[in-house]
Coordinates of C-alpha atoms in Angstrom, one line a residue:
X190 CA 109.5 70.4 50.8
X191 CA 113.2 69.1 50.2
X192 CA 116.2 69.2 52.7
X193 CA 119.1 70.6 52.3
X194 CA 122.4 69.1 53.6
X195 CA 125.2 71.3 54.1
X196 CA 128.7 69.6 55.1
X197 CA 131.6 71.0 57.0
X198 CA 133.5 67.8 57.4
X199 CA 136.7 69.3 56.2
X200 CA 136.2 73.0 57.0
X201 CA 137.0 74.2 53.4
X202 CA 133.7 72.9 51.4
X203 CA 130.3 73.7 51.7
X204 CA 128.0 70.7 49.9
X205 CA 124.6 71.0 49.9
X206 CA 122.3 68.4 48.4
X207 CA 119.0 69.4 47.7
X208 CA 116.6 66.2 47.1
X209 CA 118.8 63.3 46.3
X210 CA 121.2 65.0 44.1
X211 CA 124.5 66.1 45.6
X212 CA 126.1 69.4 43.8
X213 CA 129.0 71.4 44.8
X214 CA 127.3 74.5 45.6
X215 CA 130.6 76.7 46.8
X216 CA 133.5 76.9 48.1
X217 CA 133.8 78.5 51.5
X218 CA 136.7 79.3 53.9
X219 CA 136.1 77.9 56.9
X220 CA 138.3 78.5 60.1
X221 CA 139.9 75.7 60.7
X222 CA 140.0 76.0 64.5
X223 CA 138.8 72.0 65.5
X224 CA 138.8 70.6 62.2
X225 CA 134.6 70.1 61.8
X226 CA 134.2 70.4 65.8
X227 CA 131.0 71.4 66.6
X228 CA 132.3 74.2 68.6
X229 CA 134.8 76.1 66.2
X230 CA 134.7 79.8 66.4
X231 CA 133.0 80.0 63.1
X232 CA 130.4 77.7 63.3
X233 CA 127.5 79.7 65.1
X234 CA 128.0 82.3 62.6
X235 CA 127.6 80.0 60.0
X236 CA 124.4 78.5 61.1
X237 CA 122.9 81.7 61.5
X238 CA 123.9 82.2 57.9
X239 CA 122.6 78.9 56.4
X240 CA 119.0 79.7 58.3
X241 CA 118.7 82.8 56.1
X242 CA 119.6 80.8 53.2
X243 CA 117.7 77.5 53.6
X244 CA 115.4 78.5 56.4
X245 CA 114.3 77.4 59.9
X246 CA 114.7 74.2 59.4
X247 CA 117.9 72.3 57.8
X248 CA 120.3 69.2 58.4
X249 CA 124.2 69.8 59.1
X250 CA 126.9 67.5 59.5
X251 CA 129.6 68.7 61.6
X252 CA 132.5 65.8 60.5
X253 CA 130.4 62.7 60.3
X254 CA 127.6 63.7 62.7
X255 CA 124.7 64.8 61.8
X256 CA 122.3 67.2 62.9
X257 CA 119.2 69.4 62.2
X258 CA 119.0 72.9 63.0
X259 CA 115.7 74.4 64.0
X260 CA 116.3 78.5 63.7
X261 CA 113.8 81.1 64.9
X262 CA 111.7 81.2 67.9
X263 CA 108.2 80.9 66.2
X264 CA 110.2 77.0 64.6
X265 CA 111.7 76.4 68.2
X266 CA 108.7 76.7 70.2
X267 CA 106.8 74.7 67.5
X268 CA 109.0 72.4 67.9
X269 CA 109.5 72.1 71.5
X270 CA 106.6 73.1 73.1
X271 CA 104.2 72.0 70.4
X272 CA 105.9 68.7 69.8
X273 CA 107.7 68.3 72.9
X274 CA 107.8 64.4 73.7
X275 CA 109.2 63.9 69.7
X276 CA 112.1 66.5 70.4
X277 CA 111.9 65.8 74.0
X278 CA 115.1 63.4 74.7
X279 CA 119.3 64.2 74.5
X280 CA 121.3 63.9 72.1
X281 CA 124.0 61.0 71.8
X282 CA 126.8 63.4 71.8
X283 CA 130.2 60.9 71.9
X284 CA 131.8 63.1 74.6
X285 CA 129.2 63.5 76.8
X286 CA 128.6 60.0 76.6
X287 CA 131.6 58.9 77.3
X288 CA 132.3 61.2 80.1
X289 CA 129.0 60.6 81.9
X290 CA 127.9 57.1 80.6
X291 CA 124.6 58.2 80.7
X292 CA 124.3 59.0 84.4
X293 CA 123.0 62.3 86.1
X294 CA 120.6 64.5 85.1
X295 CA 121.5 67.0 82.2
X296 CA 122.4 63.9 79.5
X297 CA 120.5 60.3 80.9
X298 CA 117.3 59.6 79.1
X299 CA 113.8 58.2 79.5
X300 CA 112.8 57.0 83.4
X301 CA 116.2 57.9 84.6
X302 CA 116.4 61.2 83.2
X303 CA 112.6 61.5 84.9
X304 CA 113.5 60.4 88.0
X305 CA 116.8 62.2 88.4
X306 CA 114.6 65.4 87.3
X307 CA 112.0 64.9 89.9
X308 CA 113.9 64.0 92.6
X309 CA 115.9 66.9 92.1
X310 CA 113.6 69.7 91.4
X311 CA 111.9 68.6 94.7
X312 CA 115.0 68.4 96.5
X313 CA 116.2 72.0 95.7
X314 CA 112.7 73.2 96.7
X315 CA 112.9 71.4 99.7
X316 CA 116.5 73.4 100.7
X317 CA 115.4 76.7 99.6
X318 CA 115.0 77.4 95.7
X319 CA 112.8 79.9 95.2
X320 CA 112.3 80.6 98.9
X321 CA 113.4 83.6 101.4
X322 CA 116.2 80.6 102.7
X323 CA 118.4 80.8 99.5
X324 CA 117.9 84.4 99.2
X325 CA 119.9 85.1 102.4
X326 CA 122.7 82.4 101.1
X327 CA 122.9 84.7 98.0
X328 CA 123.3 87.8 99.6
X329 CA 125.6 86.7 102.1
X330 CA 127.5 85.8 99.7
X331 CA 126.9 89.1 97.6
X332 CA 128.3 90.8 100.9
X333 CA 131.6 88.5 100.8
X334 CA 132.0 89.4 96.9
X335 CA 131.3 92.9 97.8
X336 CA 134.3 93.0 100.2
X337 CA 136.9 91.3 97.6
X338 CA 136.3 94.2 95.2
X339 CA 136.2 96.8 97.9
X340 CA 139.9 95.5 98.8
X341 CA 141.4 96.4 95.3
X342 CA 140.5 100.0 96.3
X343 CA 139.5 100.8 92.8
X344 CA 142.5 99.3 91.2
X345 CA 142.3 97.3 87.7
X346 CA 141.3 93.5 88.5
X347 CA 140.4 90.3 86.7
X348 CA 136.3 89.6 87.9
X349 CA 136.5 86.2 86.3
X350 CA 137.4 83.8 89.3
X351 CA 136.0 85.6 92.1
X352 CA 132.6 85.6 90.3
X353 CA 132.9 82.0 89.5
X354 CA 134.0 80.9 93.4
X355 CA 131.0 83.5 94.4
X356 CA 128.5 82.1 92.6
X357 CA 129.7 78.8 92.8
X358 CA 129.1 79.1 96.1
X359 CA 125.5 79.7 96.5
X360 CA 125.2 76.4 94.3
X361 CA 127.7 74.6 96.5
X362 CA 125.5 75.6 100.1
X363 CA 122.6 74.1 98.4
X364 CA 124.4 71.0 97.7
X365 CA 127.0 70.3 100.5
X366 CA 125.5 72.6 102.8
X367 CA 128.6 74.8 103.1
X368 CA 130.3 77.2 101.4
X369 CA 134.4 77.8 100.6
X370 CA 137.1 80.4 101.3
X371 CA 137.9 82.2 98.1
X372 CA 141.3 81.4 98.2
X373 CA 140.7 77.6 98.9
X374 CA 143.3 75.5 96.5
X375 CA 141.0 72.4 95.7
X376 CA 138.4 74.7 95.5
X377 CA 139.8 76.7 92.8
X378 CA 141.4 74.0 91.2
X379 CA 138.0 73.1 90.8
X380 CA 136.8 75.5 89.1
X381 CA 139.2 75.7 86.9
X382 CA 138.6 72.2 85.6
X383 CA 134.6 73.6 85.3
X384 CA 135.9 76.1 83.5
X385 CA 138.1 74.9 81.2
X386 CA 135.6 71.7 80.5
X387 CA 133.2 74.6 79.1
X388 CA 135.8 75.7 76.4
X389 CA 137.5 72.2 75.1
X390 CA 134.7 70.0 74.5
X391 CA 136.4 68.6 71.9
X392 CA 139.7 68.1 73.8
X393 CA 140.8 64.7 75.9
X394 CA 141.8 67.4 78.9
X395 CA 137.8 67.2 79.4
X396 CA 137.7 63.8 80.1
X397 CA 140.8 64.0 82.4
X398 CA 139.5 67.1 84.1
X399 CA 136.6 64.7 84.7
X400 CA 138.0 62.4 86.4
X401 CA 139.9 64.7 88.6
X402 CA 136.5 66.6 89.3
X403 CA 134.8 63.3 90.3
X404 CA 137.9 62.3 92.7
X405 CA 137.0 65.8 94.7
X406 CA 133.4 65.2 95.0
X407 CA 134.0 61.4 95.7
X408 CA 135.9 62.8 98.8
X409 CA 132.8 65.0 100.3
X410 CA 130.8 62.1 99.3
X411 CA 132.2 60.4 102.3
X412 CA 132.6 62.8 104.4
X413 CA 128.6 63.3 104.2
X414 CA 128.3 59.7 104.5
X415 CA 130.4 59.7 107.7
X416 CA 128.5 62.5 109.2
X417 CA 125.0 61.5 108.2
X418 CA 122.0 62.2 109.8
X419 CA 118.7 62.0 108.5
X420 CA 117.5 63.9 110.8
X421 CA 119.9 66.4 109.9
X422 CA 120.2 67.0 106.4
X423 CA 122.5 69.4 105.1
X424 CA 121.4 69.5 101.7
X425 CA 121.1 67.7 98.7
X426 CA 123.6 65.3 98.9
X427 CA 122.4 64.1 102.4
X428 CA 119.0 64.1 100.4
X429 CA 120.3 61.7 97.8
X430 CA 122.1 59.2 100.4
X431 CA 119.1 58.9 102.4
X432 CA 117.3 57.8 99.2
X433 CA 120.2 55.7 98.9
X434 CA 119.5 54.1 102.0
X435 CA 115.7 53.6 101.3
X436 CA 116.3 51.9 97.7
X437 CA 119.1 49.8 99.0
X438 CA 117.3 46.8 99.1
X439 CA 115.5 47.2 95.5
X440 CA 118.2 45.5 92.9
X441 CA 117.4 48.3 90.0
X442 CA 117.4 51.1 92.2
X443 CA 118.3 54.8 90.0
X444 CA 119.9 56.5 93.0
X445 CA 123.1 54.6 92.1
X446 CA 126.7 56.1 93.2
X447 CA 127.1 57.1 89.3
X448 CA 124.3 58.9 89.7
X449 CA 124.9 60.8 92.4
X450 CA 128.3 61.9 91.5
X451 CA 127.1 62.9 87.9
X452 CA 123.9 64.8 89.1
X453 CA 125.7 66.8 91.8
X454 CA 128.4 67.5 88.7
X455 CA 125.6 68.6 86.4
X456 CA 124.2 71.3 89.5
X457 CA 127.4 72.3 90.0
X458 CA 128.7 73.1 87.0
X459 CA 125.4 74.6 85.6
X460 CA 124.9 76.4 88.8
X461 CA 128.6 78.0 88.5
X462 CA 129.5 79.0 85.0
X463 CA 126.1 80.3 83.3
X464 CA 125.3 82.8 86.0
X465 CA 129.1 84.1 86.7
X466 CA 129.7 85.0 83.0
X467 CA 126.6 86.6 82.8
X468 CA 127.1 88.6 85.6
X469 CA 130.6 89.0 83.8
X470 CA 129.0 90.2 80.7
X471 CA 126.9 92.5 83.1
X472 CA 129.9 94.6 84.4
X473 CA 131.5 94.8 81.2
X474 CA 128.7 96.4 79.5
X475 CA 128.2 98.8 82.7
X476 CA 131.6 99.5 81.4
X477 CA 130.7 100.2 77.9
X478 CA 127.3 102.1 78.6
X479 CA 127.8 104.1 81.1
X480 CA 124.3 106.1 81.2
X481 CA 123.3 102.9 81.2
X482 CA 124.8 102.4 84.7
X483 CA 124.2 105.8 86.1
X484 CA 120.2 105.4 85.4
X485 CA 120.1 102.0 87.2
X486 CA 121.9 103.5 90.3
X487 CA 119.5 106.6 90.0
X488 CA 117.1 103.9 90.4
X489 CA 118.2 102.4 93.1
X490 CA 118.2 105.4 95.0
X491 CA 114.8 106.2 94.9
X492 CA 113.7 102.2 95.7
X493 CA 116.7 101.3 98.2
X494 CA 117.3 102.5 102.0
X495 CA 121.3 104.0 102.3
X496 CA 123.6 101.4 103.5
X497 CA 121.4 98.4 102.2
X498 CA 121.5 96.0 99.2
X499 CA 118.8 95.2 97.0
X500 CA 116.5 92.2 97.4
X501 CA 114.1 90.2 95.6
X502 CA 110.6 92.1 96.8
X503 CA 112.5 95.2 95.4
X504 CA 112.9 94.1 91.8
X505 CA 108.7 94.8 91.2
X506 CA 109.6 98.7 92.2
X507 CA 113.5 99.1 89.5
X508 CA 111.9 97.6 86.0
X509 CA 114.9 99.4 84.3
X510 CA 117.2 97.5 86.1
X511 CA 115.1 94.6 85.6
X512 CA 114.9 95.3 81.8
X513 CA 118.8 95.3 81.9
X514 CA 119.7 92.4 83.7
X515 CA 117.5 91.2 81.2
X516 CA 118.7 92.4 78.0
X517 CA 121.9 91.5 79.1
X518 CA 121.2 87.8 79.1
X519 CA 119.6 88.4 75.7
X520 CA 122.9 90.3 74.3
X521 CA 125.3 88.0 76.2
X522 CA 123.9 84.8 74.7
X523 CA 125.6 82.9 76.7
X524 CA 124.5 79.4 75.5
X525 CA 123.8 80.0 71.7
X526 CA 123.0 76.7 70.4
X527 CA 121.3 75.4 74.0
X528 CA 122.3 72.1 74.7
X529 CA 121.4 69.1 72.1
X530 CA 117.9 67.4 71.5
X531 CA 117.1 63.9 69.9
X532 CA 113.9 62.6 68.4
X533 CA 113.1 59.8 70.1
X534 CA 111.0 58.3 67.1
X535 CA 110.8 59.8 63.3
X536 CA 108.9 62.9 63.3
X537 CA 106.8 65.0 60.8
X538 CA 107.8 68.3 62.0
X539 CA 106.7 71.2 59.4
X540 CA 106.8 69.5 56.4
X541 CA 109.4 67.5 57.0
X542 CA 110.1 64.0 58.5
X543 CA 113.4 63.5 60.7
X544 CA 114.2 60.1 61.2
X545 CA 114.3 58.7 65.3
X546 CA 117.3 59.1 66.5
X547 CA 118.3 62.5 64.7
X548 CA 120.3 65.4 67.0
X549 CA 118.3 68.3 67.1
X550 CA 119.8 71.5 67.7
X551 CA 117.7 74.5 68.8
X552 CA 119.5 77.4 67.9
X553 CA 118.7 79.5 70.9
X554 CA 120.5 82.7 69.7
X555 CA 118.4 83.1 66.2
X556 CA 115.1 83.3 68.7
X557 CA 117.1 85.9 71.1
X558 CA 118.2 88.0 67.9
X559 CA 115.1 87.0 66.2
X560 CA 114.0 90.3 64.1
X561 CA 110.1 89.5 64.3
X562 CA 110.6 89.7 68.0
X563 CA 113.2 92.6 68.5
X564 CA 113.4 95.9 67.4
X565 CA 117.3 96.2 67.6
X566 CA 118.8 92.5 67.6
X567 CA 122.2 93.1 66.9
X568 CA 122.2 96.3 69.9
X569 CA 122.4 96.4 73.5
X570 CA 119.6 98.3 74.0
X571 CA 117.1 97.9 77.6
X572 CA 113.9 99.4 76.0
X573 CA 113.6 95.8 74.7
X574 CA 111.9 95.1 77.9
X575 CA 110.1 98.3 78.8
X576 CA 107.0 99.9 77.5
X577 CA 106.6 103.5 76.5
X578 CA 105.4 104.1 80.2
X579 CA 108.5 102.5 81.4
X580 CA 106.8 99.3 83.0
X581 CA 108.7 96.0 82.5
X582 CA 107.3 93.8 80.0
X583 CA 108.4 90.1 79.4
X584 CA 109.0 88.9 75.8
X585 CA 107.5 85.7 74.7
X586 CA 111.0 85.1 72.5
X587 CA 113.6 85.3 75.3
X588 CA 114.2 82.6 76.2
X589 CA 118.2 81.9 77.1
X590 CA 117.0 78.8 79.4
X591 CA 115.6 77.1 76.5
X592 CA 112.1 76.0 77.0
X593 CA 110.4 72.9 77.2
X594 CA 110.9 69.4 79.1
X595 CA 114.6 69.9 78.9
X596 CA 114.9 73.2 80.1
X597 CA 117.3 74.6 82.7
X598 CA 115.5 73.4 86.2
X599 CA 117.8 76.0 87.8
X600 CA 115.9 78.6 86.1
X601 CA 114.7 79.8 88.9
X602 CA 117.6 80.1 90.9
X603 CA 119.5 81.3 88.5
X604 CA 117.1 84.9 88.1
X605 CA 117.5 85.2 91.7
X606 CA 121.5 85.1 92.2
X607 CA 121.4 87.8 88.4
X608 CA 119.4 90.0 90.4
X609 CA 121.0 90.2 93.9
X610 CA 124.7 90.2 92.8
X611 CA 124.0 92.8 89.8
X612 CA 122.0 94.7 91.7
X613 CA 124.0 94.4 94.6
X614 CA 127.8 95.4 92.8
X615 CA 126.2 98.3 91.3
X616 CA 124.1 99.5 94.4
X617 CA 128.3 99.4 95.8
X618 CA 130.3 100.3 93.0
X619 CA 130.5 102.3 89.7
X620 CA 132.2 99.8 87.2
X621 CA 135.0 101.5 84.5
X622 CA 137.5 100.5 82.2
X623 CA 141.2 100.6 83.7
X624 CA 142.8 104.0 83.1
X625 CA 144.3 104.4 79.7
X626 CA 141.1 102.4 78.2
X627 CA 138.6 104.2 76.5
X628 CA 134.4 102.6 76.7
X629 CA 135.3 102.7 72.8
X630 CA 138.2 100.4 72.8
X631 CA 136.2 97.5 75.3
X632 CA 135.6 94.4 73.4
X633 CA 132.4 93.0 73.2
X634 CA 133.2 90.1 70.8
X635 CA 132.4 86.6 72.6
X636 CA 135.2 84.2 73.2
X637 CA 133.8 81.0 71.7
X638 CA 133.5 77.7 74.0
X639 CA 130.4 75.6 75.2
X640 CA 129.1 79.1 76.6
X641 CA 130.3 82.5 75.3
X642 CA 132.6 84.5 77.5
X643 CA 133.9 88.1 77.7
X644 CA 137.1 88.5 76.2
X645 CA 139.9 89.0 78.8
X646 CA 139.7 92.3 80.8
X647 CA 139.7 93.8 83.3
X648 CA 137.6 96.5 85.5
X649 CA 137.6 99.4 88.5
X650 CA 135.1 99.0 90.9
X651 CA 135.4 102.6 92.0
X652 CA 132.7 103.1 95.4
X653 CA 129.4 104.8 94.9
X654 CA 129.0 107.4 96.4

């Protein structure tokens, strides 16, 4: 089998080298966008192209770094599930390096990384993930969302930062052990550093908005510090300064300041802008298929009491709505690309051997619009996830968490908060475009960052009655 090397250093020529002869192959017209950025608008598109030319698996070089492209969810799985240790670490990606040093949990590596995981899955556990504890923090704050929208009293309104400070929220009791007014200044300012860190990856404002972002935490670090209690912990902060406390003695201790400022930054961002553009995605859609929306709250009414919101124990009894929330995460696609691999020593993967040290990208969104696995891949379409009864059924290639030993650990979480504030706005509201805008005219094309966004707009939440 031979590689084949396909370079978009300048974003005007395509090279590909097959063996070890280089020949011009084409010449392609490449948005320019970021110069050979990783995340210019074109790229994903391209990718997906080059895997139907070249196949599952190929080497890129986006400017001077190189990377291999596994496509397809049959070559992803094999890759990290099968082979998971040799595609099990980050990547070395310059920015994330140099805004993190290494530290936290999403990009450290090796007993750091393991730690950092552990202590963290167990932590989260320990203040409600997964429990009946954090599903009352969510729907609280579903009720508080639920209100804002209620004031606009069906009016045209921008969902974007009130679904980011709501959900944001829910992350933010689980770390700090409270919760922030919607119209809080820092609190929006921070979130709009999160926010604008997940579309200019490429930009210095990142590592500025960094620093700014760790000068906000820095200050409820000490105020935890000065109101500590182990007897008392408030969440996982606390968590982490007690362990703080314990290792203080031992000179190589992981639970280092860095640490904790660059973990609780990896939760919070994670735990904020996935799940509140999904959601986003969500209402937009409502938007676009209405009959769609009417036969979840049809649903509804035969599964929930009047007057009450949905919760977790009733999602067994509304597998349509299930099988929505679902398929929207697959047509949404938030994170197409997943977050980088490495191999931590050369690999014979499927023919081919990729050197140690080689960034690995997983290319989540060929496996979510795989056509072995779906029917309709390029529609929005529920029946994905139901069977000709109706039931919900769970597809072995959805997978927008990745899957592996890097996958989201907030996996878990994050299918509680879809369900209760989807389920929730629509048990409330009927969702439709702002008067003068036909379904036909919304836009479903993503706006290209580190995740994928709705385009600007803007929706009624009209009451349900």
């Amino acid at each position: 089998m031979q590689w084949h090397f396909i370079d978009f250093s300048d974003s005007r020529h395509l090279v590909v080298q097959t063996g070890c002869k280089q020949r011009c192959c084409s010449t392609w017209r490449l948005q320019a966008g970021l110069g050979g950025s990783f995340w210019a608008r074109n790229h994903l598109g391209w990718l997906l192209i080059l895997s139907k030319i070249y196949g599952n698996v190929f080497t890129v070089y986006f400017g001077p770094r190189k990377a291999v492209v596994l496509s397809g969810y049959e070559t992803i799985k094999d890759a990290l599930l099968n082979h998971a240790e040799e595609f099990g670490e980050r990547a070395e990606i310059p920015i994330f390096r140099q805004m993190t040093q290494g530290n936290g949990i999403a990009f450290s590596h090796g007993e750091l990384w393991k730690t950092m995981r552990r202590f963290t899955l167990s932590t989260l556990r320990d203040f409600g993930m997964g429990k009946r504890t954090i599903e009352l923090r969510i729907l609280e704050e579903v009720n508080s969302l639920i209100k804002y929208f209620e004031s606009y009293q069906g009016k045209p309104f921008d969902t974007k930062m009130i679904l980011n400070n709501s959900v944001s929220n829910v992350i933010c009791s689980i770390l700090f052990g409270e919760r922030f007014e919607y119209d809080d200044p820092e609190f929006l300012t921070l979130l709009k550093m999160i926010n604008e860190n997940t579309k200019l990856l490429a930009s210095k404002t990142v590592l500025q908005n960094v620093s700014e972002l760790g000068d906000f935490l820095q200050k409820l670090f000490q105020e935890h510090k000065e109101e500590f209690n182990e007897s008392n912990l408030t969440g996982f902060v606390d968590a982490f300064l007690m362990k703080q406390q314990q290792e203080s003695k031992k000179p190589h201790t992981m639970f280092s300041n860095r640490n904790l400022l660059f973990s609780t930054l990896d939760l919070f961002t994670a735990g904020t802008e996935t799940t509140s553009t999904t959601v986003r995605w969500g209402l937009l859609l409502m938007m676009k298929y209405p009959e769609i929306q009417r036969k979840i709250q049809e649903e509804m009414n035969h599964v929930i009491e009047p007057g009450e919101l949905p919760k977790l124990e009733d999602r067994k009894k509304m597998p349509y709505t299930d099988a929505v929330i679902h398929e929207i995460q697959r047509f949404a696609n938030i994170v197409p690309m997943g977050v980088s691999r490495s191999t931590p020593r050369d690999v014979n993967f499927q023919g081919y051997v990729i050197p140690k040290g080689t960034e690995i990208i997983p290319l989540l969104t060929s496996a979510l619009n795989d056509e072995l696995h779906w029917k309709t891949p390029d529609q929005f379409n529920p029946s994905h996830f139901l069977d000709a009864s109706g039931n919900f059924i769970r597809r072995e290639a959805f997978i927008p968490f990745s899957i592996g030993r890097r996958a989201c650990l907030g996996e878990g979480l994050a299918r509680m908060e879809l369900f209760l504030f989807f389920a929730g706005l629509l048990r409330k509201f009927v969702f439709q475009p702002p008067p003068g805008v036909d379904k036909s005219d919304l836009d479903l094309t993503a706006d290209v960052g580190f995740t994928l966004n709705p385009m600007p707009h803007l929706v009624c939440a009209v009451p349900y009655k």
